[in-house]
JSON list of C-alpha atoms in Angstrom, two decimals:
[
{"chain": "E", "resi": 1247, "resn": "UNK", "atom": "CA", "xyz": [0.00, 0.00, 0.00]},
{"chain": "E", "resi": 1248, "resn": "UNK", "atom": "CA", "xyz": [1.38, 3.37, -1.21]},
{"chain": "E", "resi": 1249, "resn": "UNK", "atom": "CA", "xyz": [1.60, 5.96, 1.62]},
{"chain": "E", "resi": 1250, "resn": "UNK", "atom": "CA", "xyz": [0.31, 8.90, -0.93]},
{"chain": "E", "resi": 1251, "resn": "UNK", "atom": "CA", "xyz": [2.69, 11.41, -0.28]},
{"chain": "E", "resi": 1252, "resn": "UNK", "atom": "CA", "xyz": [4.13, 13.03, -3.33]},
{"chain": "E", "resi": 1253, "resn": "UNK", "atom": "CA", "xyz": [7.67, 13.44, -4.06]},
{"chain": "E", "resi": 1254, "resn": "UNK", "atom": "CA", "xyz": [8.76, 15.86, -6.25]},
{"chain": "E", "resi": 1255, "resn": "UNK", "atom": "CA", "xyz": [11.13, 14.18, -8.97]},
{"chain": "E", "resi": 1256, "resn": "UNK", "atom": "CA", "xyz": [10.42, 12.49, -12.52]},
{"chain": "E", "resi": 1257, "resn": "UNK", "atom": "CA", "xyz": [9.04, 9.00, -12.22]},
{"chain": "E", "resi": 1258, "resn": "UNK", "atom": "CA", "xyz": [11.80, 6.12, -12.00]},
{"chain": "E", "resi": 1259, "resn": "UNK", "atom": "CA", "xyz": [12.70, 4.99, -15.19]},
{"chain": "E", "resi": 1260, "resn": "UNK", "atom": "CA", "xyz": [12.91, 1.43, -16.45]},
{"chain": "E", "resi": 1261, "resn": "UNK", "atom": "CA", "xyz": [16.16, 1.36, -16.86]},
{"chain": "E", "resi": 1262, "resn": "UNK", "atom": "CA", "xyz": [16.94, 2.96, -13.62]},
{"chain": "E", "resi": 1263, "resn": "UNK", "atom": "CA", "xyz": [14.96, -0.12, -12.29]},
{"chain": "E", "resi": 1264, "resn": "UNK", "atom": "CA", "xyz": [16.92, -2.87, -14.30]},
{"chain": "E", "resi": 1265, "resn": "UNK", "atom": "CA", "xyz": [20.06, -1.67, -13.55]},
{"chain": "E", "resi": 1266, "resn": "UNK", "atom": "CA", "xyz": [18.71, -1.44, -9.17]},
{"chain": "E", "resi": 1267, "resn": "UNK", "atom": "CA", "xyz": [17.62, -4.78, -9.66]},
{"chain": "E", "resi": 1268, "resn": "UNK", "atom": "CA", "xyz": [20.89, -6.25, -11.39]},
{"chain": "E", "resi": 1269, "resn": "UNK", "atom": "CA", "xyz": [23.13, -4.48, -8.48]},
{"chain": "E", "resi": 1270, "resn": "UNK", "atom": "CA", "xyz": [20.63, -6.04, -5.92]},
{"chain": "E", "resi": 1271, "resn": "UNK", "atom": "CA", "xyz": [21.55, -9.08, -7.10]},
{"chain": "E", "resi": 1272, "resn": "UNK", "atom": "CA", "xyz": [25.75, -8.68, -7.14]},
{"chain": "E", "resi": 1273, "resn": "UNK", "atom": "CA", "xyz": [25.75, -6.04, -4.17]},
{"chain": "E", "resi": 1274, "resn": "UNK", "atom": "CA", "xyz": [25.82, -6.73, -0.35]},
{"chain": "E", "resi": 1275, "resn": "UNK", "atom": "CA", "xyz": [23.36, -5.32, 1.95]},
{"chain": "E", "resi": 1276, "resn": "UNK", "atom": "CA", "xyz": [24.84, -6.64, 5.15]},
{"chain": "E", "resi": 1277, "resn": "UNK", "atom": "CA", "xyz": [23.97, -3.17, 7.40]},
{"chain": "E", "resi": 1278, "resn": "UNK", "atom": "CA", "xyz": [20.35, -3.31, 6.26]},
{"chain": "E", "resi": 1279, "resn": "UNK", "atom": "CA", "xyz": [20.38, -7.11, 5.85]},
{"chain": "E", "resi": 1280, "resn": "UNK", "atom": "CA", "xyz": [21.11, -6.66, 10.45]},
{"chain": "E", "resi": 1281, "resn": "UNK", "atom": "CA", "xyz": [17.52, -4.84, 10.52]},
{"chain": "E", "resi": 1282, "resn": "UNK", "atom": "CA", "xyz": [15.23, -7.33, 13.01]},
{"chain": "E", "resi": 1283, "resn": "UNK", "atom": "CA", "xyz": [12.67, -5.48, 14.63]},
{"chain": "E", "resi": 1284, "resn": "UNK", "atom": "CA", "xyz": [9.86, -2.68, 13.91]},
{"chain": "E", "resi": 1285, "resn": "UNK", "atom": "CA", "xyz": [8.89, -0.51, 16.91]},
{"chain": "E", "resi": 1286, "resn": "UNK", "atom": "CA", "xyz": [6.49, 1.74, 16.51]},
{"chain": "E", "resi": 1287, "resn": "UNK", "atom": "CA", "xyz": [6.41, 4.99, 18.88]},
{"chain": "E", "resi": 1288, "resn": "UNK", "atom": "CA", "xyz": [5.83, 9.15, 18.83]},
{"chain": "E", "resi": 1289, "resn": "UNK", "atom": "CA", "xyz": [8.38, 11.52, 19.04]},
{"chain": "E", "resi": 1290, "resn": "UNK", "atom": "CA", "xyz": [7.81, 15.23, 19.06]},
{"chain": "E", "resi": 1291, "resn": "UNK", "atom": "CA", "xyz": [10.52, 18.30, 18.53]},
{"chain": "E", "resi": 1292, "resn": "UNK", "atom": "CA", "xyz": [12.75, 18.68, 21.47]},
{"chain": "E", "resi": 1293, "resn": "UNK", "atom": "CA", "xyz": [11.67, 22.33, 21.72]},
{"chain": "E", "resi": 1294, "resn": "UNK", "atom": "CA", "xyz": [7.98, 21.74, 21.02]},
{"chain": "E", "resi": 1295, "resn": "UNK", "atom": "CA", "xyz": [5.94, 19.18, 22.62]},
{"chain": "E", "resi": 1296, "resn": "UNK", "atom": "CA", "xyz": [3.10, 20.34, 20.48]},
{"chain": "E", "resi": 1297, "resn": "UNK", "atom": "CA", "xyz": [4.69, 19.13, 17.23]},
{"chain": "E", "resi": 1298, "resn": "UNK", "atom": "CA", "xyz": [4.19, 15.20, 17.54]},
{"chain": "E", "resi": 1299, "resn": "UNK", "atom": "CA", "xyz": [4.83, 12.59, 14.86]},
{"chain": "E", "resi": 1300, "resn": "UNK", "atom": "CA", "xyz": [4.27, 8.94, 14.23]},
{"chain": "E", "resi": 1301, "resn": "UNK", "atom": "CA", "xyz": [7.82, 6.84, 14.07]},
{"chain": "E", "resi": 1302, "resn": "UNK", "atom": "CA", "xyz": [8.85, 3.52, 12.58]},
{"chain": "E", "resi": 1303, "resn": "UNK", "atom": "CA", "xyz": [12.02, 2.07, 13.63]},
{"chain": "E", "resi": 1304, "resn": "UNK", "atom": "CA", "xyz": [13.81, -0.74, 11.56]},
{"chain": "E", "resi": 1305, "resn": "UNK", "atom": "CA", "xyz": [16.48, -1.42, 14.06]},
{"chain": "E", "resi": 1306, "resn": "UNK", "atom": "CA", "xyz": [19.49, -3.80, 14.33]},
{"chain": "E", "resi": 1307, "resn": "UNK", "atom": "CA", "xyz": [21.44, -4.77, 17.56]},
{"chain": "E", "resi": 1308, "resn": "UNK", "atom": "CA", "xyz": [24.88, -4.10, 17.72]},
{"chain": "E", "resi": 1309, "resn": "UNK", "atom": "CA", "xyz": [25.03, -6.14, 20.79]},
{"chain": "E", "resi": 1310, "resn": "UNK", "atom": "CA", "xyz": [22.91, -6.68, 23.91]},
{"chain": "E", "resi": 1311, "resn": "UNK", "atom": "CA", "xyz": [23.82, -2.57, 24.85]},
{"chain": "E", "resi": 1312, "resn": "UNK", "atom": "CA", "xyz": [23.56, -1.06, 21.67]},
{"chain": "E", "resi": 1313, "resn": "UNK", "atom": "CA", "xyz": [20.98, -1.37, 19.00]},
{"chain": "E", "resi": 1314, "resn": "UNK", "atom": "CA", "xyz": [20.51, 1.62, 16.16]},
{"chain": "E", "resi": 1315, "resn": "UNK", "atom": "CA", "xyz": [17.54, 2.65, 14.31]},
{"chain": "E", "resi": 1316, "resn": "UNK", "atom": "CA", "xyz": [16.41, 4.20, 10.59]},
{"chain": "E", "resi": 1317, "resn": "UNK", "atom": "CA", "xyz": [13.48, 5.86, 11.34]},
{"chain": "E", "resi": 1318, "resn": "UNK", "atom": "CA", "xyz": [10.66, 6.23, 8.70]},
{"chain": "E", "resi": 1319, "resn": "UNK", "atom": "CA", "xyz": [7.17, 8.40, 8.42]},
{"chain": "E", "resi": 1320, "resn": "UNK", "atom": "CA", "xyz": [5.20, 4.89, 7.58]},
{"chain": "E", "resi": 1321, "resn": "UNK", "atom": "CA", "xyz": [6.24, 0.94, 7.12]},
{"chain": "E", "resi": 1322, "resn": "UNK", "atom": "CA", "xyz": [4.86, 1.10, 3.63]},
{"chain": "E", "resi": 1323, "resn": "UNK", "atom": "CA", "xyz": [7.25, 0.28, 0.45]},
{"chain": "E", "resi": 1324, "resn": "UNK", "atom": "CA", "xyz": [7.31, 4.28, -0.63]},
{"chain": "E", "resi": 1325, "resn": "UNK", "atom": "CA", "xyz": [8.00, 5.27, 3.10]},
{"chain": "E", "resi": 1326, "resn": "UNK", "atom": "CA", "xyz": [10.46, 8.68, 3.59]},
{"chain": "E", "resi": 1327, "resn": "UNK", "atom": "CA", "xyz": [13.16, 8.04, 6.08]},
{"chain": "E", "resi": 1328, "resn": "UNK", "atom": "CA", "xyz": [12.89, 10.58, 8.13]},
{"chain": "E", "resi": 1329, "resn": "UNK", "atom": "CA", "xyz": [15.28, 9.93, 10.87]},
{"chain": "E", "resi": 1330, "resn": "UNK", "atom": "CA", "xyz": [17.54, 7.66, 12.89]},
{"chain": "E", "resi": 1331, "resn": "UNK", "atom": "CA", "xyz": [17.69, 6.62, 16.56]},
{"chain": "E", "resi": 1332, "resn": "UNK", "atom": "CA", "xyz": [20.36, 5.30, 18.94]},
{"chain": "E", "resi": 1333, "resn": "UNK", "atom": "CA", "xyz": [19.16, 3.38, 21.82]},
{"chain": "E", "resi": 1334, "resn": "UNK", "atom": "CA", "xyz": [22.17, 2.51, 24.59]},
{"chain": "E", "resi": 1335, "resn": "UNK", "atom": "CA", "xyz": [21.32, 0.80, 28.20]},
{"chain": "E", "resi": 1336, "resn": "UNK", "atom": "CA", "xyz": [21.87, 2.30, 31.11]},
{"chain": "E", "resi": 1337, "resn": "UNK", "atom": "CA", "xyz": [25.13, 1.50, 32.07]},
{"chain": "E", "resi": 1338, "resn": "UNK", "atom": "CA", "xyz": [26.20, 3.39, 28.65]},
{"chain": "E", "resi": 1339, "resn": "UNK", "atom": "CA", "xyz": [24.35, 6.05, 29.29]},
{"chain": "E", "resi": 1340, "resn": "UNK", "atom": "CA", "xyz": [25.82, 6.79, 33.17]},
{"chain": "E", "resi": 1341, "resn": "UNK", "atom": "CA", "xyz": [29.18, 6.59, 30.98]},
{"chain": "E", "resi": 1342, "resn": "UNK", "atom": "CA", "xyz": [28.20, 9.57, 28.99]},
{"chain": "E", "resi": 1343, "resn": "UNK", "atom": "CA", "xyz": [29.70, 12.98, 29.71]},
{"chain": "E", "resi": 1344, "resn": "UNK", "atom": "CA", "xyz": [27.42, 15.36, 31.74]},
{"chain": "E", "resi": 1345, "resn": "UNK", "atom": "CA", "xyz": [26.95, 17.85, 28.44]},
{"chain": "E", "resi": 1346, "resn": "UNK", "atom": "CA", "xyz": [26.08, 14.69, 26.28]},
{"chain": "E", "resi": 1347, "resn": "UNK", "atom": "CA", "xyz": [23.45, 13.19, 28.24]},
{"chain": "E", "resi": 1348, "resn": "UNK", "atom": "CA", "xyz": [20.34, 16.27, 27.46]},
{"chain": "E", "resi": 1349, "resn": "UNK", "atom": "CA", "xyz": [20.27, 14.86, 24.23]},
{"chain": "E", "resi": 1350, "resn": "UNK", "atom": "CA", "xyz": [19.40, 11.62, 25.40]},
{"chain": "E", "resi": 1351, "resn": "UNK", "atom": "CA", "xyz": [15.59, 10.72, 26.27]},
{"chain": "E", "resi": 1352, "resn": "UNK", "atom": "CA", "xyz": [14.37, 7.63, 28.62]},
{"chain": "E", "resi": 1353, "resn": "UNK", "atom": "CA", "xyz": [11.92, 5.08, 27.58]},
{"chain": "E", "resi": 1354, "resn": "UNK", "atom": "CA", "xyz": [10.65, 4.20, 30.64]},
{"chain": "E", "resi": 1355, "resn": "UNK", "atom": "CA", "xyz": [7.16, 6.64, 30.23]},
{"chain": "E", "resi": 1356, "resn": "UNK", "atom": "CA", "xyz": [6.73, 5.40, 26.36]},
{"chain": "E", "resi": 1357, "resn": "UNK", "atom": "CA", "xyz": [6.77, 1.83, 27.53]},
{"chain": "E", "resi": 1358, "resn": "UNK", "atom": "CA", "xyz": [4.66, 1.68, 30.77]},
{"chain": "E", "resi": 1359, "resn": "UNK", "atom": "CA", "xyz": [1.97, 3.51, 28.85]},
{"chain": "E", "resi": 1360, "resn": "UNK", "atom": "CA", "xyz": [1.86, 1.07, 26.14]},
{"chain": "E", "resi": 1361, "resn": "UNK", "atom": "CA", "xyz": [2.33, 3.97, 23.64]},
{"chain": "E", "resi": 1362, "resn": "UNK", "atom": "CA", "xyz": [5.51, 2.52, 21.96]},
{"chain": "E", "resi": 1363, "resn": "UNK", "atom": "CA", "xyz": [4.95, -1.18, 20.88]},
{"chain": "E", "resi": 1364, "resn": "UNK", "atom": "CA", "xyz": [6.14, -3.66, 17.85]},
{"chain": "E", "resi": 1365, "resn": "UNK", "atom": "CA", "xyz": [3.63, -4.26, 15.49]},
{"chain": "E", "resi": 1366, "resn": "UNK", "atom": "CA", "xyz": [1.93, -7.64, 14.87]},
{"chain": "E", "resi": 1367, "resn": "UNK", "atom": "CA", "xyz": [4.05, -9.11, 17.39]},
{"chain": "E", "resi": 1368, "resn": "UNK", "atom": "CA", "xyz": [2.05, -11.24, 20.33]},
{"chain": "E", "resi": 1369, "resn": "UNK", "atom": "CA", "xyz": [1.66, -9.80, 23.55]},
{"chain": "E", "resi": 1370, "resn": "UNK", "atom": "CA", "xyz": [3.77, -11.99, 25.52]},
{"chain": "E", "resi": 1371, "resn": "UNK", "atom": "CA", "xyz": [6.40, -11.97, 23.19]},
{"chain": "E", "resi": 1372, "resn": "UNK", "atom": "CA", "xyz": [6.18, -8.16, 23.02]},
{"chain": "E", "resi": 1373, "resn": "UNK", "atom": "CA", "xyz": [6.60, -7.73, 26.40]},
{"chain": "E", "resi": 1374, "resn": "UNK", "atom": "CA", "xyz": [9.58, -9.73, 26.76]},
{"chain": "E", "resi": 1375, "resn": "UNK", "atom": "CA", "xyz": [11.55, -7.54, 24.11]},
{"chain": "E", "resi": 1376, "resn": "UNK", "atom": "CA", "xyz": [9.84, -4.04, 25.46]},
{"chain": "E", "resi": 1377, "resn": "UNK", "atom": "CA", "xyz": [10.98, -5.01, 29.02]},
{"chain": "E", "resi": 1378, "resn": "UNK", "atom": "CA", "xyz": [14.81, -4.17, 28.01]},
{"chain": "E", "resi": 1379, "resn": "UNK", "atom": "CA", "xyz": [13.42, -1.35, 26.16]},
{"chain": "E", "resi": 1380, "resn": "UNK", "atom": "CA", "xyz": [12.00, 0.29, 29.16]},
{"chain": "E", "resi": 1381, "resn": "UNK", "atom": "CA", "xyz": [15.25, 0.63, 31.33]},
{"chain": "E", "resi": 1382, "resn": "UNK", "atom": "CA", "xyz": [17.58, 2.11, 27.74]},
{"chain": "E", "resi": 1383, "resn": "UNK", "atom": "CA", "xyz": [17.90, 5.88, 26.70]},
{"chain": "E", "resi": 1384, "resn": "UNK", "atom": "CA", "xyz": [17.64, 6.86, 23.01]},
{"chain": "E", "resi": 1385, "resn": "UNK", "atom": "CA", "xyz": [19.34, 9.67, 21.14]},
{"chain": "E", "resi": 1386, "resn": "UNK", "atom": "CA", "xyz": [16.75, 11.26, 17.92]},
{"chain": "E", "resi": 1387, "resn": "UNK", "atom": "CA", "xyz": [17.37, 13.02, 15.35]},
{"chain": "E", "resi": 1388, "resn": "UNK", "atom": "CA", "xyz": [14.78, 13.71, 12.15]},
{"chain": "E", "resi": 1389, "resn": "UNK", "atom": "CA", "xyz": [15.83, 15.45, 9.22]},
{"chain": "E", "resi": 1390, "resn": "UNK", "atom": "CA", "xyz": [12.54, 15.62, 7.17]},
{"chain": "E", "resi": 1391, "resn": "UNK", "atom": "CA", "xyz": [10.21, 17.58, 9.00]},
{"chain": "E", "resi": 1392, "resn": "UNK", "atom": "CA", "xyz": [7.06, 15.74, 7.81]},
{"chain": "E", "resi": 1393, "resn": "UNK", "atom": "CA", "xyz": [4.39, 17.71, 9.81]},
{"chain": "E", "resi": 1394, "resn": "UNK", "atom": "CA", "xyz": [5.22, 21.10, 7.68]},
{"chain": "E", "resi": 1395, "resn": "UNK", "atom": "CA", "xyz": [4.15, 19.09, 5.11]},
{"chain": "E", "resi": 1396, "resn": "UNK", "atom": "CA", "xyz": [7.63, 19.50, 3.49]},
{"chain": "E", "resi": 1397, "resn": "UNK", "atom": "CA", "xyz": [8.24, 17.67, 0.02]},
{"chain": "E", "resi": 1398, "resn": "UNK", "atom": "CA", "xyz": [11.88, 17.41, 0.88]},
{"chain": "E", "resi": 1399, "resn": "UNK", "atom": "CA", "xyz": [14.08, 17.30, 3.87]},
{"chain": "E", "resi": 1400, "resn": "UNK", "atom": "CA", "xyz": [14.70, 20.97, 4.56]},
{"chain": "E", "resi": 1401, "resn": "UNK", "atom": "CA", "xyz": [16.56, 22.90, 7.03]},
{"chain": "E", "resi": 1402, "resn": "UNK", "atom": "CA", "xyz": [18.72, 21.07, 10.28]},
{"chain": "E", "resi": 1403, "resn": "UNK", "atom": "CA", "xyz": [18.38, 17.99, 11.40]},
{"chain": "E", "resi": 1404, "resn": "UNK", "atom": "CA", "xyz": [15.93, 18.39, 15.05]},
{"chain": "E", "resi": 1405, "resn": "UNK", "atom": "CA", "xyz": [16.89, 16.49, 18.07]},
{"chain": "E", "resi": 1406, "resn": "UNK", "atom": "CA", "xyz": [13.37, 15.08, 18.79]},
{"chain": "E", "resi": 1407, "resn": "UNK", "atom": "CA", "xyz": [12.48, 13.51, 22.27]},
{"chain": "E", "resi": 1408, "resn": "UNK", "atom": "CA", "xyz": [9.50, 10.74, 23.63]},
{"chain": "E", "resi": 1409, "resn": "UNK", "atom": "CA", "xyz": [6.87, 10.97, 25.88]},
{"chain": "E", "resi": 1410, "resn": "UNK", "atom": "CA", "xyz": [7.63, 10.99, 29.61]},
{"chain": "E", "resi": 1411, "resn": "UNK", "atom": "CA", "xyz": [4.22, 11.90, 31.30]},
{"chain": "E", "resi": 1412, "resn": "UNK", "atom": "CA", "xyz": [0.68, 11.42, 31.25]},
{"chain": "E", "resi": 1413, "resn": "UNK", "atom": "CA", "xyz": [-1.29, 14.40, 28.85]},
{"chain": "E", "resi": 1414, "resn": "UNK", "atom": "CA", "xyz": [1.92, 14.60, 26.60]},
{"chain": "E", "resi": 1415, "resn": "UNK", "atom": "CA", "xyz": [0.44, 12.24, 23.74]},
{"chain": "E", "resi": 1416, "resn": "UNK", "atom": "CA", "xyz": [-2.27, 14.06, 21.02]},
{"chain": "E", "resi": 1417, "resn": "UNK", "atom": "CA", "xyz": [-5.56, 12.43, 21.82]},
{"chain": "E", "resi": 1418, "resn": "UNK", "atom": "CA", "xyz": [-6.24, 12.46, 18.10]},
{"chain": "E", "resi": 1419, "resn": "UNK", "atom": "CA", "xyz": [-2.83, 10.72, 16.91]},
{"chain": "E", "resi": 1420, "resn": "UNK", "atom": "CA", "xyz": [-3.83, 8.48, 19.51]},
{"chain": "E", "resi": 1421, "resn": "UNK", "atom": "CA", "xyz": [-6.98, 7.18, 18.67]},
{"chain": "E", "resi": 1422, "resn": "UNK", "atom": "CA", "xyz": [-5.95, 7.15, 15.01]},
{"chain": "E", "resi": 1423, "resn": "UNK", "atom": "CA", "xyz": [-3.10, 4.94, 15.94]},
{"chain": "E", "resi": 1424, "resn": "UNK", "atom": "CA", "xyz": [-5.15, 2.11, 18.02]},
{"chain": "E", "resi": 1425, "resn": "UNK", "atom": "CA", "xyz": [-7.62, 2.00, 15.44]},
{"chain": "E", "resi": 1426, "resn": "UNK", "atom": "CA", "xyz": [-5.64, 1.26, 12.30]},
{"chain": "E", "resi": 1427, "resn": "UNK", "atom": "CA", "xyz": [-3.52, -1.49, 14.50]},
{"chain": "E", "resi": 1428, "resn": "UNK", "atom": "CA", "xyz": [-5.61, -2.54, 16.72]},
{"chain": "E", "resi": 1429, "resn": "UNK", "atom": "CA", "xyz": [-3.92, -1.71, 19.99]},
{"chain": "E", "resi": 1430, "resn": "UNK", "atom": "CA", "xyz": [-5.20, -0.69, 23.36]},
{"chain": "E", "resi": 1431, "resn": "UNK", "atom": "CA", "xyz": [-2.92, 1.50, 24.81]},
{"chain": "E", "resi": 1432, "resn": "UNK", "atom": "CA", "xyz": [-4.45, 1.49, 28.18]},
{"chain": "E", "resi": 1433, "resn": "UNK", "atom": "CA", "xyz": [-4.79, -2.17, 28.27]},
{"chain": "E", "resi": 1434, "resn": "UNK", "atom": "CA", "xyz": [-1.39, -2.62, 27.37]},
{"chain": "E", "resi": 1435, "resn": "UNK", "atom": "CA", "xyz": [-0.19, -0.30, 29.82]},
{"chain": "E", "resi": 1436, "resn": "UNK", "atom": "CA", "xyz": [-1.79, -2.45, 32.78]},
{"chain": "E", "resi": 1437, "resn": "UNK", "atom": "CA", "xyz": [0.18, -5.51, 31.41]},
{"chain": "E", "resi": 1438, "resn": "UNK", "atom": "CA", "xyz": [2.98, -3.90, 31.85]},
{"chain": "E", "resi": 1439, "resn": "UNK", "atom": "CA", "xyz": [2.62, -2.65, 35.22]},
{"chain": "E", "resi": 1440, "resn": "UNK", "atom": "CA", "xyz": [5.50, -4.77, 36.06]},
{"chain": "E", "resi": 1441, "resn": "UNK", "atom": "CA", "xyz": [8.04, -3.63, 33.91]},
{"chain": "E", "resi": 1442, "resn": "UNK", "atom": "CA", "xyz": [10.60, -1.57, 36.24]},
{"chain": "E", "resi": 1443, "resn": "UNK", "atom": "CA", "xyz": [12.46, 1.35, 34.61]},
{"chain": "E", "resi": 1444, "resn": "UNK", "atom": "CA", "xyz": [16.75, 2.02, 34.86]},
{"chain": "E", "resi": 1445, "resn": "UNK", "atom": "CA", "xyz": [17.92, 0.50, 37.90]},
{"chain": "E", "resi": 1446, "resn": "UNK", "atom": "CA", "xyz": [18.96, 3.77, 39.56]},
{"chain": "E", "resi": 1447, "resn": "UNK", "atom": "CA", "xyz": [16.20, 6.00, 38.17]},
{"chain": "E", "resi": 1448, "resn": "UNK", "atom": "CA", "xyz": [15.89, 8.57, 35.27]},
{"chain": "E", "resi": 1449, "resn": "UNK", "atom": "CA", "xyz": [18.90, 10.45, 35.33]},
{"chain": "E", "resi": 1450, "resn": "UNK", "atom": "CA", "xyz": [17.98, 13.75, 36.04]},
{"chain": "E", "resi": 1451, "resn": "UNK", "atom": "CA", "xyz": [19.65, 15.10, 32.98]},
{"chain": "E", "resi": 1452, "resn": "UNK", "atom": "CA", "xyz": [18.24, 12.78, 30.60]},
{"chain": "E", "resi": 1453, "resn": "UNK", "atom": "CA", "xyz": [15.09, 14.38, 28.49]},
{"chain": "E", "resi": 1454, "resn": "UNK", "atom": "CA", "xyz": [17.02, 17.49, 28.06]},
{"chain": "E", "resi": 1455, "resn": "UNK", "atom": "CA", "xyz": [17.02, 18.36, 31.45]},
{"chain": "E", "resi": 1456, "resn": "UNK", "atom": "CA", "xyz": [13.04, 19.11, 31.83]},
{"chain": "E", "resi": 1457, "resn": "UNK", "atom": "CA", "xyz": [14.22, 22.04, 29.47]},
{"chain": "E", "resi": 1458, "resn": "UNK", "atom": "CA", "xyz": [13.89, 22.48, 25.58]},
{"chain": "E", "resi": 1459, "resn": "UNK", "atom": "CA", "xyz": [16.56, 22.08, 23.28]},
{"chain": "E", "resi": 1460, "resn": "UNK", "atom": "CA", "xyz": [16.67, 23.28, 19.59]},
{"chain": "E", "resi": 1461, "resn": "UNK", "atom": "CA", "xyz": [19.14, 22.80, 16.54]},
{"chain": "E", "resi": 1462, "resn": "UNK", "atom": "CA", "xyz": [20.54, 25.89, 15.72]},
{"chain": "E", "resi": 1463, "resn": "UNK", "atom": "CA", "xyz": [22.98, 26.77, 12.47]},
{"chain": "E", "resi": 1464, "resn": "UNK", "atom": "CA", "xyz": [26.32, 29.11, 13.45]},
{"chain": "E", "resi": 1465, "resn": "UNK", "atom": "CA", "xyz": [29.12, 30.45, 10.48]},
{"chain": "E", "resi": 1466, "resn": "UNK", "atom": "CA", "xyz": [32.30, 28.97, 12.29]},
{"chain": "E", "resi": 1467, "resn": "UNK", "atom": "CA", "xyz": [35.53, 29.58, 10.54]},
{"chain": "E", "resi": 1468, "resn": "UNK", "atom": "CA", "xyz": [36.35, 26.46, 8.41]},
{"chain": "E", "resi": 1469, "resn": "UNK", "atom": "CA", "xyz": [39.84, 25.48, 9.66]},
{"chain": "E", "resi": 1470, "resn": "UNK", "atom": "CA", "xyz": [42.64, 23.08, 7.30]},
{"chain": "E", "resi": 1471, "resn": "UNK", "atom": "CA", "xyz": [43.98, 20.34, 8.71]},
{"chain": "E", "resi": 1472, "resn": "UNK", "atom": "CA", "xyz": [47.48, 21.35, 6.46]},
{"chain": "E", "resi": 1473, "resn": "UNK", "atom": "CA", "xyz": [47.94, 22.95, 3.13]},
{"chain": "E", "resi": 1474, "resn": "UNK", "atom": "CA", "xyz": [47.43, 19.87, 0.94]},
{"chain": "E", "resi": 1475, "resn": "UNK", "atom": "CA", "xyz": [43.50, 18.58, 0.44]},
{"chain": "E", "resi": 1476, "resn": "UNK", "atom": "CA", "xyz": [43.32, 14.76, 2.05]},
{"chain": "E", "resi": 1477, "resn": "UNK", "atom": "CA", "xyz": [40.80, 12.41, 1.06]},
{"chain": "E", "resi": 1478, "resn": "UNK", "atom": "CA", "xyz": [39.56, 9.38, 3.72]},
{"chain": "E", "resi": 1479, "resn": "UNK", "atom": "CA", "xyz": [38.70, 6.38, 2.07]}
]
C-alpha cells in the first residue's frame, strides 16, 4: 500500500529499475540485511511538545547494549526516512559525559503507557523484548520535517524527544493509531505494570534536562587540517 505522499522528482525509469535490480543481485546489503525489529512509537521536537509525529524504527542490535535505528514516516514500500535513533542501556548512558546526556531521552514513560509497541508481534512476546526497552535511553534526530508538510528534507536535522508523562500524547494521533492497528494502549499499559524502569532512576539530565533544546545553524571559521586537500577512504 502506497503511503500517498508526493515526491517531487520524474518518475523512476525502467532502466533505472533494471540496472537497481541487477546491483541487488551482485551487491551486499549486510547493514540493512542486520535490521530485526519494527517498533512503533511518537516523538515530538525537542523544543515543542506540540509538534508530535508517528515513528517507525527498523532497528538492528549491535550487541545486547547497543541497537541503532532508521526511522521512517510509515512501514509502507514508498516510506520517507525521516530519521535515525540510537538506543544505549543504562550503564552506557551513566558513561556519557554530563553535556552529552540532554540529548538523550528515557523510555521508561513510552513503555509503561503502552504507547511505543512492535507491530503484529504477540503480547507476551512483546513484552519480553519491550521489558529491556523500558530501562535504555535513546538519542533522535529527524531530518525531514514531515508535519510542515515539506516535500523534501529541509533545514537542520531536530533532536526530537519521547513521551515521559501522562497528557503529553495528542488524543487524536492516539486514537488514530489504536484504530488502524488494533492496539489498546491502556490495556497494554496495565500488562505492563510490572516492567521496572533504569535500575537507579531517570537520570535527572536525561530528556534534556526538563528544558527544551533546539538545533541551531552558526558560520564557524572552516579550519585546514594542512595545506594539501586529504581524502579518507
Amino acid at each position: 500500500m502506497a503511503t500517498g505522499v508526493s515526491i517531487p522528482g520524474e518518475p523512476t525509469q525502467t532502466s533505472t529499475a533494471l540496472t537497481n535490480t541487477a546491483a541487488s543481485a551482485i551487491q551486499s546489503f549486510a547493514p540493512i540485511n542486520k535490521i530485526h525489529q519494527h517498533l512503533w512509537a511518537f516523538h515530538f521536537y525537542a523544543h515543542d511538545t506540540t509538534r508530535q509525529v508517528v515513528a517507525h524504527h527498523f532497528c538492528s542490535h549491535q550487541n545486547e547494549d547497543m541497537r541503532q535505528c532508521l526511522i521512517y514516516d510509515s512501514p509502507e514500500a514508498d516510506a520517507r526516512l525521516i530519521g535515525v535513533e540510537y538506543l544505549i542501556s543504562e550503564n552506557l548512558f551513566q558513561a556519557l559525559p554530563d553535556t552529552e546526556k540532554p540529548l538523550w531521552h528515557s523510555h521508561d514513560y513510552e513503555v509503561k503507557s503502552g504507547s511505543l509497541f512492535l507491530p503484529g508481534v504477540p503480547g507476551p512476546l512483546q513484552r519480553q523484548e519491550l521489558d529491556k526497552v523500558c530501562k535504555t535511553y535513546g538519542k533522535t534526530f529527524h531530518f525531514w520535517q514531515i508535519d510542515k508538510g515539506d516535500e523534501l528534507p529541509l533545514g537542520l536535522p531536530q533532536l526530537m524527544m519521547a513521551l515521559t508523562r501522562d497528557g503529553q500524547l495528542d488524543t487524536n494521533i492516539a486514537q488514530d493509531v489504536e484504530k488502524r492497528f488494533g492496539v489498546s494502549f491502556e490495556k497494554e499499559r496495565e500488562n505492563r505494570a510490572y516492567m521496572k524502569g533504569p535500575e537507579h532512576g531517570i537520570h535527572p539530565l536525561a530528556n534534556g534536562r526538563g528544558k527544551g533544546l533546539r538545533t541551531k545553524f552558526r558560520e564557524t571559521d572552516c579550519k585546514p587540517v594542512d595545506s594539501v586537500p586529504r581524502v579518507f577512504v
